[in-house]
Short mmCIF file of C-alpha atoms in Angstrom, two decimals:
data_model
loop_
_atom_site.label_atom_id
_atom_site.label_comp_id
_atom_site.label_asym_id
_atom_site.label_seq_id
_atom_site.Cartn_x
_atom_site.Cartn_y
_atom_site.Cartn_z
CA UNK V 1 -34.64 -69.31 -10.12
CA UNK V 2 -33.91 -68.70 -6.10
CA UNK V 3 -36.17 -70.21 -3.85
CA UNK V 4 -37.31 -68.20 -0.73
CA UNK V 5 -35.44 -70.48 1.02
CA UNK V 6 -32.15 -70.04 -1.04
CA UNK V 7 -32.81 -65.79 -1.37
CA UNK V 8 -30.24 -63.92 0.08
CA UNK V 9 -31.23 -60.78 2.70
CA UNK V 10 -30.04 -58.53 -0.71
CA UNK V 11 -32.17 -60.30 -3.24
CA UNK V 12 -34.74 -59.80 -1.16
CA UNK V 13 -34.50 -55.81 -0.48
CA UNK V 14 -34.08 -55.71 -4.32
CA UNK V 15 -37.13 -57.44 -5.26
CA UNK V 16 -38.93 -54.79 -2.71
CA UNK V 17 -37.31 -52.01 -4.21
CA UNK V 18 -38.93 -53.41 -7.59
CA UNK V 19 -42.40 -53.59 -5.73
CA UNK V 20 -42.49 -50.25 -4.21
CA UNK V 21 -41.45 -48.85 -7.65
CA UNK V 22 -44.27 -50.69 -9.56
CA UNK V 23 -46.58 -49.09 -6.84
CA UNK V 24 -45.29 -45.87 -7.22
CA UNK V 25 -46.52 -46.03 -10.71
CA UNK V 26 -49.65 -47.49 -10.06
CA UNK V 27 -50.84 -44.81 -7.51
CA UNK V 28 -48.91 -42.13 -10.04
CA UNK V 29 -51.36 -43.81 -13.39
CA UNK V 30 -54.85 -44.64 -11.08
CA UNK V 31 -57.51 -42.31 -9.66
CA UNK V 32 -60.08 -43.21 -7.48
CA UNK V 33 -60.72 -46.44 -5.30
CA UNK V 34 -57.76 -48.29 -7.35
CA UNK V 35 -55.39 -45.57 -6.55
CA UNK V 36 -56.45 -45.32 -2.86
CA UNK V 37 -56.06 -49.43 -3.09
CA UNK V 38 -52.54 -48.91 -4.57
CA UNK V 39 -51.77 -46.31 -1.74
CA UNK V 40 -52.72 -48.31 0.80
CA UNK V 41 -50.49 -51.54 -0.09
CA UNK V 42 -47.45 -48.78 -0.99
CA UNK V 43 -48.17 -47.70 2.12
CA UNK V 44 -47.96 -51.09 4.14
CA UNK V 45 -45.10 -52.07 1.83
CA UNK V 46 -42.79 -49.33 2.79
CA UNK V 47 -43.58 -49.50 6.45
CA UNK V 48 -42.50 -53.13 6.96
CA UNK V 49 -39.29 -52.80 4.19
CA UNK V 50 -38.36 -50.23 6.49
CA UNK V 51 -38.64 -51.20 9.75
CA UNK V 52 -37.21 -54.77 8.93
CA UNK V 53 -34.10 -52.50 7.67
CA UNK V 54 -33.71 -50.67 10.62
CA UNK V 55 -33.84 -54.17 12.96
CA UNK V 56 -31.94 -56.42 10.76
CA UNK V 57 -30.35 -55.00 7.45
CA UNK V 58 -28.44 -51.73 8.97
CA UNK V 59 -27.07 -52.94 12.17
CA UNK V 60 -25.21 -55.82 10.33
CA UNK V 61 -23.85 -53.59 7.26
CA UNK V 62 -22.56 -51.14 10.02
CA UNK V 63 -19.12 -53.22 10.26
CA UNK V 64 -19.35 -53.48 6.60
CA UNK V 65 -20.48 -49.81 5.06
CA UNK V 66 -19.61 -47.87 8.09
CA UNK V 67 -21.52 -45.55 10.19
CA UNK V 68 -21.85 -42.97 7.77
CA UNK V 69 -23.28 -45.11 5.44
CA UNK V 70 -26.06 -46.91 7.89
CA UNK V 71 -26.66 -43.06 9.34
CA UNK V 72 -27.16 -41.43 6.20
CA UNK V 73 -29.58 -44.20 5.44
CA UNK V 74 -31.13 -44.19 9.03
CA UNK V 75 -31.67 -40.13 8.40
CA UNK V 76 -33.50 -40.85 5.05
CA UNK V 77 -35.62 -43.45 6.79
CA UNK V 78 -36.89 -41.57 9.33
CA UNK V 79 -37.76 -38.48 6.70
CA UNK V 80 -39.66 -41.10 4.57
CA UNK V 81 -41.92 -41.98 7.97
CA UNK V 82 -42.61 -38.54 8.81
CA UNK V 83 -43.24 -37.41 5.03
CA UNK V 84 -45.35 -40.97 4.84
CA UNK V 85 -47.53 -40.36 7.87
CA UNK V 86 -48.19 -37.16 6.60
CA UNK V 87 -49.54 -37.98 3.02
CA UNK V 88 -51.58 -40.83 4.69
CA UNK V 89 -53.00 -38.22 6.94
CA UNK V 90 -53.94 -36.12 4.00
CA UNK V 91 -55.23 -39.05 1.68
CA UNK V 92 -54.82 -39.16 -1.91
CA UNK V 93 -57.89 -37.44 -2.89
CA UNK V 94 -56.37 -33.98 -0.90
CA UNK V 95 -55.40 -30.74 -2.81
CA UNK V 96 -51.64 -30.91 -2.94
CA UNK V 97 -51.43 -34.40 -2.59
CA UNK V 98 -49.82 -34.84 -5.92
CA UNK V 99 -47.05 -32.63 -5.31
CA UNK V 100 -45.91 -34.13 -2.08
CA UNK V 101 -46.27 -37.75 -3.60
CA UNK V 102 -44.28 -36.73 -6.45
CA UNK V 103 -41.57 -35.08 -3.77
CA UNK V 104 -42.11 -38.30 -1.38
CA UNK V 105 -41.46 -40.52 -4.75
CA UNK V 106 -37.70 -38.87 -5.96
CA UNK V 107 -36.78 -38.93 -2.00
CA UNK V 108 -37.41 -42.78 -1.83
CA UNK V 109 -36.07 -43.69 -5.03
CA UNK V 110 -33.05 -41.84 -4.26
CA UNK V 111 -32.84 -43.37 -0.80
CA UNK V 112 -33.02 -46.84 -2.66
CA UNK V 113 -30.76 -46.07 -4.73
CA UNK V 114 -28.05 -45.08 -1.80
CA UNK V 115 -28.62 -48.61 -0.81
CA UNK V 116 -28.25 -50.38 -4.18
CA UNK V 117 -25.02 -48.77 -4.94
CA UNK V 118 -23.05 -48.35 -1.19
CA UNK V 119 -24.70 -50.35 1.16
CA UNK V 120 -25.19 -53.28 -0.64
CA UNK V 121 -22.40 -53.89 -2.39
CA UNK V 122 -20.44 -54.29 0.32
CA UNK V 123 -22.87 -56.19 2.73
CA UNK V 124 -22.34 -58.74 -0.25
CA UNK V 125 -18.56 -58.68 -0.46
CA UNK V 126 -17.84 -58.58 3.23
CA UNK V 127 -20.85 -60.75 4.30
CA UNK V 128 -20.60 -65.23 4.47
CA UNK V 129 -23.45 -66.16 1.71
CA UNK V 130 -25.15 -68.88 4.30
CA UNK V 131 -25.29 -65.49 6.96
CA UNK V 132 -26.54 -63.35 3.81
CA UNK V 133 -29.12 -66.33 3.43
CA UNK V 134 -29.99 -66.09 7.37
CA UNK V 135 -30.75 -62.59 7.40
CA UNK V 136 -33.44 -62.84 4.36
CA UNK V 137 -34.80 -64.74 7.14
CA UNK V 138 -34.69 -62.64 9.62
CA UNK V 139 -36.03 -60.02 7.56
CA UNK V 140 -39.13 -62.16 6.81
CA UNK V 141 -39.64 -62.54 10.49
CA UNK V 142 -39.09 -58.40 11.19
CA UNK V 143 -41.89 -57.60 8.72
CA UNK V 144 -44.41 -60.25 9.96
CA UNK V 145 -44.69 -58.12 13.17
CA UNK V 146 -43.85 -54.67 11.97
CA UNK V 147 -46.37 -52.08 11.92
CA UNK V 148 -47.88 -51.35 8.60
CA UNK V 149 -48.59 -48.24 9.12
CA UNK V 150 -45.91 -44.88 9.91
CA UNK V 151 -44.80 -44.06 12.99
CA UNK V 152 -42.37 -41.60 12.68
CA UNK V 153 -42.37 -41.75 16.60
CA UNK V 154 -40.52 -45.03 17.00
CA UNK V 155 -37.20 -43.68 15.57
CA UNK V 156 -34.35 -45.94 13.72
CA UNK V 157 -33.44 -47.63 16.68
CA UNK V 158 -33.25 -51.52 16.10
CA UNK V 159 -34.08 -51.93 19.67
CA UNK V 160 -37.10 -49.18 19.95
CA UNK V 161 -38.63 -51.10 17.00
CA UNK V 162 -38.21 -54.18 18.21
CA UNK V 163 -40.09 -53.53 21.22
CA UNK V 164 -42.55 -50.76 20.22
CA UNK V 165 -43.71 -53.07 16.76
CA UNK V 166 -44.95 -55.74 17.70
CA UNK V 167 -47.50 -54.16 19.94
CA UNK V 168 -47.88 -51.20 16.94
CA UNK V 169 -48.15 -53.81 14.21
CA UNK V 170 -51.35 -55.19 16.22
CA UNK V 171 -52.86 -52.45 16.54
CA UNK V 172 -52.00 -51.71 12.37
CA UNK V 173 -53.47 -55.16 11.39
CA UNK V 174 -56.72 -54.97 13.38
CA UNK V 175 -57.40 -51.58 11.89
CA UNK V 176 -56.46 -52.53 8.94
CA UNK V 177 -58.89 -55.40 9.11
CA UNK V 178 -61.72 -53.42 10.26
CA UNK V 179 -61.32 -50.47 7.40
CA UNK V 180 -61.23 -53.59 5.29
CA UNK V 181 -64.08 -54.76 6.80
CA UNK V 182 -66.17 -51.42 6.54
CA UNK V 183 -65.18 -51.12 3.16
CA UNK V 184 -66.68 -54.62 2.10
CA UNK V 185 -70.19 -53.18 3.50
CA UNK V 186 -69.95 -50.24 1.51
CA UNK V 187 -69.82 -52.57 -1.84
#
């Protein structure tokens, strides 16, 4: 078994793809609090895979994959904020909510699926291991001060979310931990 120490940036993505794919289920087979609960970390999930991505992932497989590659992939990103934000908006109790999860669902799955079988691959064949091992790293660091929400607004630029996030992710986790809070006086 890996430890985190020893995971590689790929392993890492891969487990996350597992996650958000277990969650996609989970908010597909619950109703009520649970699924709102399973939204919510699906939610948070995707926004820091993502924006760690766009910082750390993309920029180095651009020598590897090629521009087309990373830009397809940027394209696909930025469609899965806007298409996020806007099922967050509507909560998963709205009429039609269903139908655009289901829609949001195939286009992330497909997107991770890009990833798995052309970015990827050659990240790991063109990439030193010890650099590959770095970058799981870096991607750890990315997410601790990404925003957990959507923000379709910041774009795929690296740069743009590396100096709109932090300030973004704040403002995430202390609404975050004040929903959490009101929602601990409602019990």
């Amino acid at each position: 078994m890996t430890t985190v120490q020893e995971q590689d940036v790929i392993e890492l993505l891969l487990a996350q793809h597992q996650q958000i794919k277990a969650l996609f289920t989970r908010v597909r087979q619950s109703t009520g609090e649970t699924r709102e609960q399973a939204f919510q970390e699906l939610v948070r999930l995707l926004a820091v895979h993502e924006s760690a991505e766009e910082q750390v992932v993309h920029p180095a497989a651009r020598d590897d994959a090629g521009d087309a590659v990373v830009d397809s992939r940027l394209a696909e990103e930025n469609e899965a904020k806007r298409a996020l934000a806007e099922l967050y908006d509507l909560g998963t109790g709205a009429p039609g909510f269903d139908d655009r999860f289901t829609a949001f669902e195939a286009a992330v799955l497909s997107h991770a699926l890009h990833e798995e079988q052309e970015e990827f691959p050659l990240l790991r064949t063109r990439t030193d291991p010890a650099r590959l091992v770095r970058m799981a790293g870096a991607v750890r660091a990315a997410e601790a001060v990404s925003p957990t929400k959507p923000h379709p607004g910041t774009g795929e630029n690296p740069v743009v979310n590396m100096i709109a996030g932090p300030p973004v992710a704040i403002f995430d986790k202390m609404r975050d931990a004040v929903q959490e809070w009101r929602r601990s006086q409602a019990d």
